[in-house]
Amino acid sequence: MPFHFVPGIHPPNPQADNESTGSAWWFVFIGRQLVLQQATLTPLQVRALAPLGLDARRTQYLGQLNGQPCYGAELPEDSVLPPQLVARELRSLYGVLANDWLDLAGLAFQILEWDRTHQFCGHCGTPTQAAAAERAKRCPSCGLSQYPRISPAMIVLISRGDDILLGRAPRFRPGMYSLIAGYVESHESLEACVVREVQEEVGIEVANIRYWGSQPWPYPHTLMVGFTADYAGGDIVVDPHELTDARWFAKHQLPDLPSEASIARKMINWFVGQS
Ligand SMILES: [Zn+2]
């Protein structure tokens, strides 16, 4: 099916009209689990959730997919699904669900998380209201606007000839290594973040920092920004608070790596494919 998604904040008609006139796509979550149709493993395409016995505690309009409205919805943790539906951890669906579906599910997850965590003004504590003209929550008392959060993080493939620097974080499964990564700090450029994180985590210097590509990662609102860099000096000194190990690997003798869905893996695959 071709995907043509147009983001929006106002349903084309009041939701009640949609319920009577046609179906919508629903990206329904129970915690981090996405609810899918058991038979097809695709998101729900229904007029409304209530006839399925589902009682959403929050709903957010996302936009239109091929002319049909799309909604994100959050169900209580103790919801009981009808037998034709199944809930799967969103992360487990990479490689199972088409990337276009995953992108919309990630968008729904992030918008729902933002709605859940911005019910009150962060400045004065007044309950927020949805802004009329943009995806924002506005405080009716002091006027503060709160937008969906996006947290930029850099990830860097450092090479030395045909070798790649890979590190192991304590949370990784046994034997797995990945690229060096870290969140951008306040008032810091992405390039400065690359230099700082590499220096902090593995103690080496890098040069020739080049943008590679980016990937949203909705856990819960990260934007991974990928760079490549050349080794420029120093010996590896691992920060034990961040990593349990870091070392150079020949590009044709790599250890266990992150999933194919991750930008880290895509960058490593790209480097290995370079002649
Ligand atoms: Zn306020």
Tab-separated table of C-alpha atoms and ligand atoms in Angstrom:
chain	number	residue	atom	x	y	z
A	1	MET	CA	0.000	0.000	0.000
A	2	PRO	CA	1.388	3.470	-0.852
A	3	PHE	CA	1.955	5.697	2.167
A	4	HIS	CA	1.086	9.355	1.955
A	5	PHE	CA	0.987	10.879	5.421
A	6	VAL	CA	0.098	14.519	6.039
A	7	PRO	CA	0.629	15.554	9.670
A	8	GLY	CA	-2.087	17.611	11.304
A	9	ILE	CA	-3.536	18.637	14.643
A	10	HIS	CA	-7.219	19.065	13.782
A	11	PRO	CA	-9.304	16.084	12.656
A	12	PRO	CA	-10.941	16.912	9.295
A	13	ASN	CA	-14.352	16.591	10.951
A	14	PRO	CA	-15.364	16.207	14.541
A	15	GLN	CA	-14.436	12.694	15.578
A	16	ALA	CA	-18.090	11.783	15.945
A	17	ASP	CA	-18.534	12.381	12.210
A	18	ASN	CA	-15.628	10.093	11.355
A	19	GLU	CA	-17.108	7.425	13.533
A	20	SER	CA	-20.282	7.514	11.529
A	21	THR	CA	-18.778	8.023	8.069
A	22	GLY	CA	-15.620	5.987	7.798
A	23	SER	CA	-12.752	4.216	9.447
A	24	ALA	CA	-9.503	5.602	10.784
A	25	TRP	CA	-6.059	4.232	11.531
A	26	TRP	CA	-5.452	3.802	15.254
A	27	PHE	CA	-1.993	3.490	16.806
A	28	VAL	CA	-3.029	2.151	20.177
A	29	PHE	CA	-0.548	1.621	22.994
A	30	ILE	CA	-0.620	-0.221	26.289
A	31	GLY	CA	2.570	1.045	27.896
A	32	ARG	CA	5.263	0.443	25.254
A	33	GLN	CA	3.211	-2.216	23.496
A	34	LEU	CA	1.503	-1.433	20.197
A	35	VAL	CA	-1.883	-3.058	19.614
A	36	LEU	CA	-2.142	-4.845	16.261
A	37	GLN	CA	-4.706	-6.876	14.378
A	38	GLN	CA	-3.797	-10.475	15.133
A	39	ALA	CA	-4.436	-11.785	11.606
A	40	THR	CA	-2.438	-9.198	9.648
A	41	LEU	CA	-0.096	-7.699	12.277
A	42	THR	CA	-1.069	-4.206	11.121
A	43	PRO	CA	-2.416	-1.273	13.149
A	44	LEU	CA	-6.132	-1.088	13.808
A	45	GLN	CA	-8.347	0.250	11.046
A	46	VAL	CA	-11.673	0.866	12.718
A	47	ARG	CA	-14.199	3.650	13.115
A	48	ALA	CA	-13.739	3.874	16.860
A	49	LEU	CA	-12.224	1.981	19.786
A	50	ALA	CA	-15.298	1.841	22.026
A	51	PRO	CA	-17.118	-0.871	20.004
A	52	LEU	CA	-14.062	-3.109	20.614
A	53	GLY	CA	-14.567	-2.634	24.344
A	54	LEU	CA	-11.465	-0.426	24.544
A	55	ASP	CA	-11.567	2.701	26.703
A	56	ALA	CA	-8.698	5.046	25.740
A	57	ARG	CA	-7.524	7.363	28.489
A	58	ARG	CA	-5.975	9.740	25.980
A	59	THR	CA	-6.324	10.208	22.232
A	60	GLN	CA	-4.274	12.433	19.940
A	61	TYR	CA	-5.009	13.182	16.299
A	62	LEU	CA	-1.852	12.703	14.211
A	63	GLY	CA	-2.824	13.585	10.640
A	64	GLN	CA	-4.093	11.809	7.544
A	65	LEU	CA	-2.749	8.641	5.961
A	66	ASN	CA	-3.953	8.238	2.382
A	67	GLY	CA	-6.900	10.501	3.218
A	68	GLN	CA	-7.923	8.612	6.350
A	69	PRO	CA	-7.562	10.143	9.806
A	70	CYS	CA	-4.857	8.701	12.085
A	71	TYR	CA	-5.011	8.692	15.859
A	72	GLY	CA	-2.716	7.698	18.664
A	73	ALA	CA	-4.447	6.307	21.734
A	74	GLU	CA	-3.312	5.065	25.124
A	75	LEU	CA	-5.113	2.300	26.989
A	76	PRO	CA	-4.841	1.575	30.717
A	77	GLU	CA	-2.237	-1.061	31.622
A	78	ASP	CA	-4.929	-3.504	32.756
A	79	SER	CA	-6.875	-3.369	29.479
A	80	VAL	CA	-8.126	-6.704	28.159
A	81	LEU	CA	-7.897	-7.000	24.384
A	82	PRO	CA	-10.519	-8.808	22.301
A	83	PRO	CA	-9.173	-12.049	20.746
A	84	GLN	CA	-8.623	-10.534	17.284
A	85	LEU	CA	-6.065	-8.075	18.706
A	86	VAL	CA	-2.563	-8.579	20.047
A	87	ALA	CA	-0.118	-6.217	21.807
A	88	ARG	CA	3.595	-6.294	20.945
A	89	GLU	CA	6.536	-4.303	22.291
A	90	LEU	CA	7.179	-1.562	19.719
A	91	ARG	CA	10.920	-2.299	19.600
A	92	SER	CA	10.254	-5.953	18.773
A	93	LEU	CA	8.387	-4.934	15.619
A	94	TYR	CA	11.429	-3.671	13.703
A	95	GLY	CA	11.777	-5.999	10.749
A	96	VAL	CA	8.215	-7.261	11.334
A	97	LEU	CA	6.184	-4.139	10.586
A	98	ALA	CA	6.888	-2.050	7.453
A	99	ASN	CA	9.073	0.993	8.154
A	100	ASP	CA	6.240	3.384	7.241
A	101	TRP	CA	4.063	1.833	9.947
A	102	LEU	CA	6.939	1.972	12.421
A	103	ASP	CA	7.463	5.675	11.699
A	104	LEU	CA	3.803	6.449	12.389
A	105	ALA	CA	3.795	4.253	15.490
A	106	GLY	CA	6.902	6.091	16.734
A	107	LEU	CA	5.200	9.432	16.100
A	108	ALA	CA	2.081	8.290	17.963
A	109	PHE	CA	4.174	7.013	20.884
A	110	GLN	CA	6.051	10.320	21.192
A	111	ILE	CA	2.938	12.507	20.941
A	112	LEU	CA	1.112	10.392	23.539
A	113	GLU	CA	4.108	10.579	25.872
A	114	TRP	CA	4.189	14.357	25.461
A	115	ASP	CA	0.446	14.624	26.148
A	116	ARG	CA	0.803	12.465	29.279
A	117	THR	CA	3.732	14.438	30.711
A	118	HIS	CA	2.601	18.000	29.885
A	119	GLN	CA	-0.805	18.145	31.528
A	120	PHE	CA	0.346	21.023	33.753
A	121	CYS	CA	2.374	24.168	33.156
A	122	GLY	CA	6.027	23.621	34.075
A	123	HIS	CA	6.253	27.232	35.251
A	124	CYS	CA	3.129	27.851	37.358
A	125	GLY	CA	1.410	24.454	37.621
A	126	THR	CA	-1.868	25.480	35.960
A	127	PRO	CA	-3.550	22.751	33.845
A	128	THR	CA	-2.521	23.262	30.200
A	129	GLN	CA	-4.796	23.610	27.175
A	130	ALA	CA	-4.226	22.474	23.592
A	131	ALA	CA	-3.076	25.386	21.414
A	132	ALA	CA	-5.382	26.132	18.501
A	133	ALA	CA	-2.904	26.559	15.655
A	134	GLU	CA	0.056	24.286	16.433
A	135	ARG	CA	0.991	21.093	18.288
A	136	ALA	CA	1.562	22.770	21.648
A	137	LYS	CA	0.087	22.961	25.129
A	138	ARG	CA	-0.453	26.480	26.350
A	139	CYS	CA	-0.827	27.690	29.910
A	140	PRO	CA	-3.981	29.843	30.218
A	141	SER	CA	-2.499	31.564	33.273
A	142	CYS	CA	1.071	32.565	32.325
A	143	GLY	CA	1.097	31.858	28.569
A	144	LEU	CA	3.966	29.322	28.555
A	145	SER	CA	3.905	27.032	25.503
A	146	GLN	CA	5.156	23.446	25.795
A	147	TYR	CA	5.975	21.591	22.585
A	148	PRO	CA	6.598	17.884	21.989
A	149	ARG	CA	10.067	17.140	23.320
A	150	ILE	CA	12.896	16.100	21.030
A	151	SER	CA	16.219	15.178	22.630
A	152	PRO	CA	19.141	15.249	20.177
A	153	ALA	CA	21.925	12.737	20.683
A	154	MET	CA	25.010	12.221	18.571
A	155	ILE	CA	26.366	8.835	17.529
A	156	VAL	CA	29.773	8.560	15.892
A	157	LEU	CA	31.586	5.969	13.817
A	158	ILE	CA	35.288	6.519	14.531
A	159	SER	CA	37.612	4.828	12.082
A	160	ARG	CA	41.358	4.253	11.960
A	161	GLY	CA	42.095	2.818	8.548
A	162	ASP	CA	39.875	-0.262	8.294
A	163	ASP	CA	39.318	-0.448	12.064
A	164	ILE	CA	36.249	0.849	13.921
A	165	LEU	CA	36.124	1.917	17.549
A	166	LEU	CA	33.311	0.127	19.391
A	167	GLY	CA	32.307	0.245	23.031
A	168	ARG	CA	30.236	-1.836	25.420
A	169	ALA	CA	27.712	-0.222	27.754
A	170	PRO	CA	26.693	-2.182	30.872
A	171	ARG	CA	23.072	-2.430	29.627
A	172	PHE	CA	24.079	-4.229	26.385
A	173	ARG	CA	23.428	-7.944	26.026
A	174	PRO	CA	26.575	-10.053	26.613
A	175	GLY	CA	29.146	-9.715	23.827
A	176	MET	CA	27.466	-6.795	22.059
A	177	TYR	CA	29.390	-3.653	21.113
A	178	SER	CA	28.200	-0.451	19.459
A	179	LEU	CA	29.249	3.028	18.408
A	180	ILE	CA	29.993	5.812	20.885
A	181	ALA	CA	26.904	7.955	21.520
A	182	GLY	CA	25.648	10.575	23.930
A	183	TYR	CA	23.107	13.323	24.479
A	184	VAL	CA	23.758	16.896	23.423
A	185	GLU	CA	24.054	19.264	26.376
A	186	SER	CA	22.512	22.725	26.705
A	187	HIS	CA	24.054	25.276	24.359
A	188	GLU	CA	26.332	22.731	22.686
A	189	SER	CA	26.794	22.144	18.955
A	190	LEU	CA	26.512	18.613	17.602
A	191	GLU	CA	30.166	18.703	16.542
A	192	ALA	CA	31.280	19.825	20.008
A	193	CYS	CA	29.165	17.032	21.486
A	194	VAL	CA	31.009	14.476	19.326
A	195	VAL	CA	34.402	15.735	20.527
A	196	ARG	CA	33.323	15.897	24.193
A	197	GLU	CA	31.582	12.510	24.372
A	198	VAL	CA	34.455	10.725	22.632
A	199	GLN	CA	36.965	12.376	24.961
A	200	GLU	CA	34.870	11.553	28.051
A	201	GLU	CA	33.992	7.965	27.181
A	202	VAL	CA	37.163	6.663	25.512
A	203	GLY	CA	39.766	9.425	25.962
A	204	ILE	CA	40.845	9.775	22.326
A	205	GLU	CA	40.874	12.685	19.897
A	206	VAL	CA	38.956	12.742	16.627
A	207	ALA	CA	39.116	14.889	13.498
A	208	ASN	CA	37.280	15.343	10.215
A	209	ILE	CA	33.800	15.071	11.756
A	210	ARG	CA	31.224	14.617	8.984
A	211	TYR	CA	27.438	14.326	9.098
A	212	TRP	CA	26.204	10.858	8.091
A	213	GLY	CA	22.430	10.826	8.649
A	214	SER	CA	19.829	10.813	11.382
A	215	GLN	CA	17.084	8.655	12.840
A	216	PRO	CA	14.276	9.378	15.296
A	217	TRP	CA	14.254	6.888	18.158
A	218	PRO	CA	11.024	7.175	20.137
A	219	TYR	CA	12.261	5.865	23.526
A	220	PRO	CA	10.887	8.255	24.435
A	221	HIS	CA	11.898	11.211	22.241
A	222	THR	CA	15.476	10.933	20.992
A	223	LEU	CA	16.751	12.151	17.623
A	224	MET	CA	19.946	10.248	16.845
A	225	VAL	CA	22.327	12.304	14.675
A	226	GLY	CA	25.047	10.186	13.088
A	227	PHE	CA	28.580	11.347	12.296
A	228	THR	CA	31.750	9.757	11.045
A	229	ALA	CA	35.143	10.835	12.367
A	230	ASP	CA	38.788	9.908	11.941
A	231	TYR	CA	41.001	8.850	14.819
A	232	ALA	CA	43.414	11.707	15.525
A	233	GLY	CA	45.406	10.644	18.585
A	234	GLY	CA	45.510	9.290	22.119
A	235	ASP	CA	45.114	5.877	23.740
A	236	ILE	CA	41.761	4.374	24.686
A	237	VAL	CA	40.905	5.136	28.314
A	238	VAL	CA	37.437	3.831	29.136
A	239	ASP	CA	35.169	5.819	31.454
A	240	PRO	CA	33.963	3.039	33.797
A	241	HIS	CA	30.759	4.952	34.568
A	242	GLU	CA	29.732	4.790	30.890
A	243	LEU	CA	31.387	1.727	29.357
A	244	THR	CA	32.736	-1.640	30.442
A	245	ASP	CA	35.076	-1.905	27.437
A	246	ALA	CA	36.072	-0.149	24.214
A	247	ARG	CA	38.486	-1.291	21.543
A	248	TRP	CA	39.353	-1.226	17.856
A	249	PHE	CA	37.794	-3.922	15.702
A	250	ALA	CA	38.839	-4.833	12.160
A	251	LYS	CA	35.824	-4.172	9.973
A	252	HIS	CA	35.660	-7.800	8.825
A	253	GLN	CA	36.006	-9.208	12.364
A	254	LEU	CA	33.230	-7.437	14.205
A	255	PRO	CA	31.584	-8.597	17.444
A	256	ASP	CA	27.853	-8.939	18.113
A	257	LEU	CA	26.237	-5.671	16.981
A	258	PRO	CA	22.957	-3.798	17.667
A	259	SER	CA	19.791	-4.627	15.725
A	260	GLU	CA	19.498	-3.830	12.015
A	261	ALA	CA	16.842	-1.246	12.935
A	262	SER	CA	19.327	0.984	14.750
A	263	ILE	CA	21.245	3.805	13.109
A	264	ALA	CA	24.388	2.366	14.758
A	265	ARG	CA	24.029	-0.847	12.765
A	266	LYS	CA	23.202	1.011	9.558
A	267	MET	CA	26.351	3.119	9.939
A	268	ILE	CA	28.515	0.076	10.675
A	269	ASN	CA	27.036	-1.794	7.691
A	270	TRP	CA	27.732	1.239	5.505
A	271	PHE	CA	31.361	1.402	6.667
A	272	VAL	CA	31.910	-2.330	6.161
A	273	GLY	CA	30.503	-1.988	2.640
A	274	GLN	CA	32.992	0.766	1.756
A	275	SER	CA	35.938	-0.521	-0.264
B	1	ZN	ZN	1.798	28.732	33.577
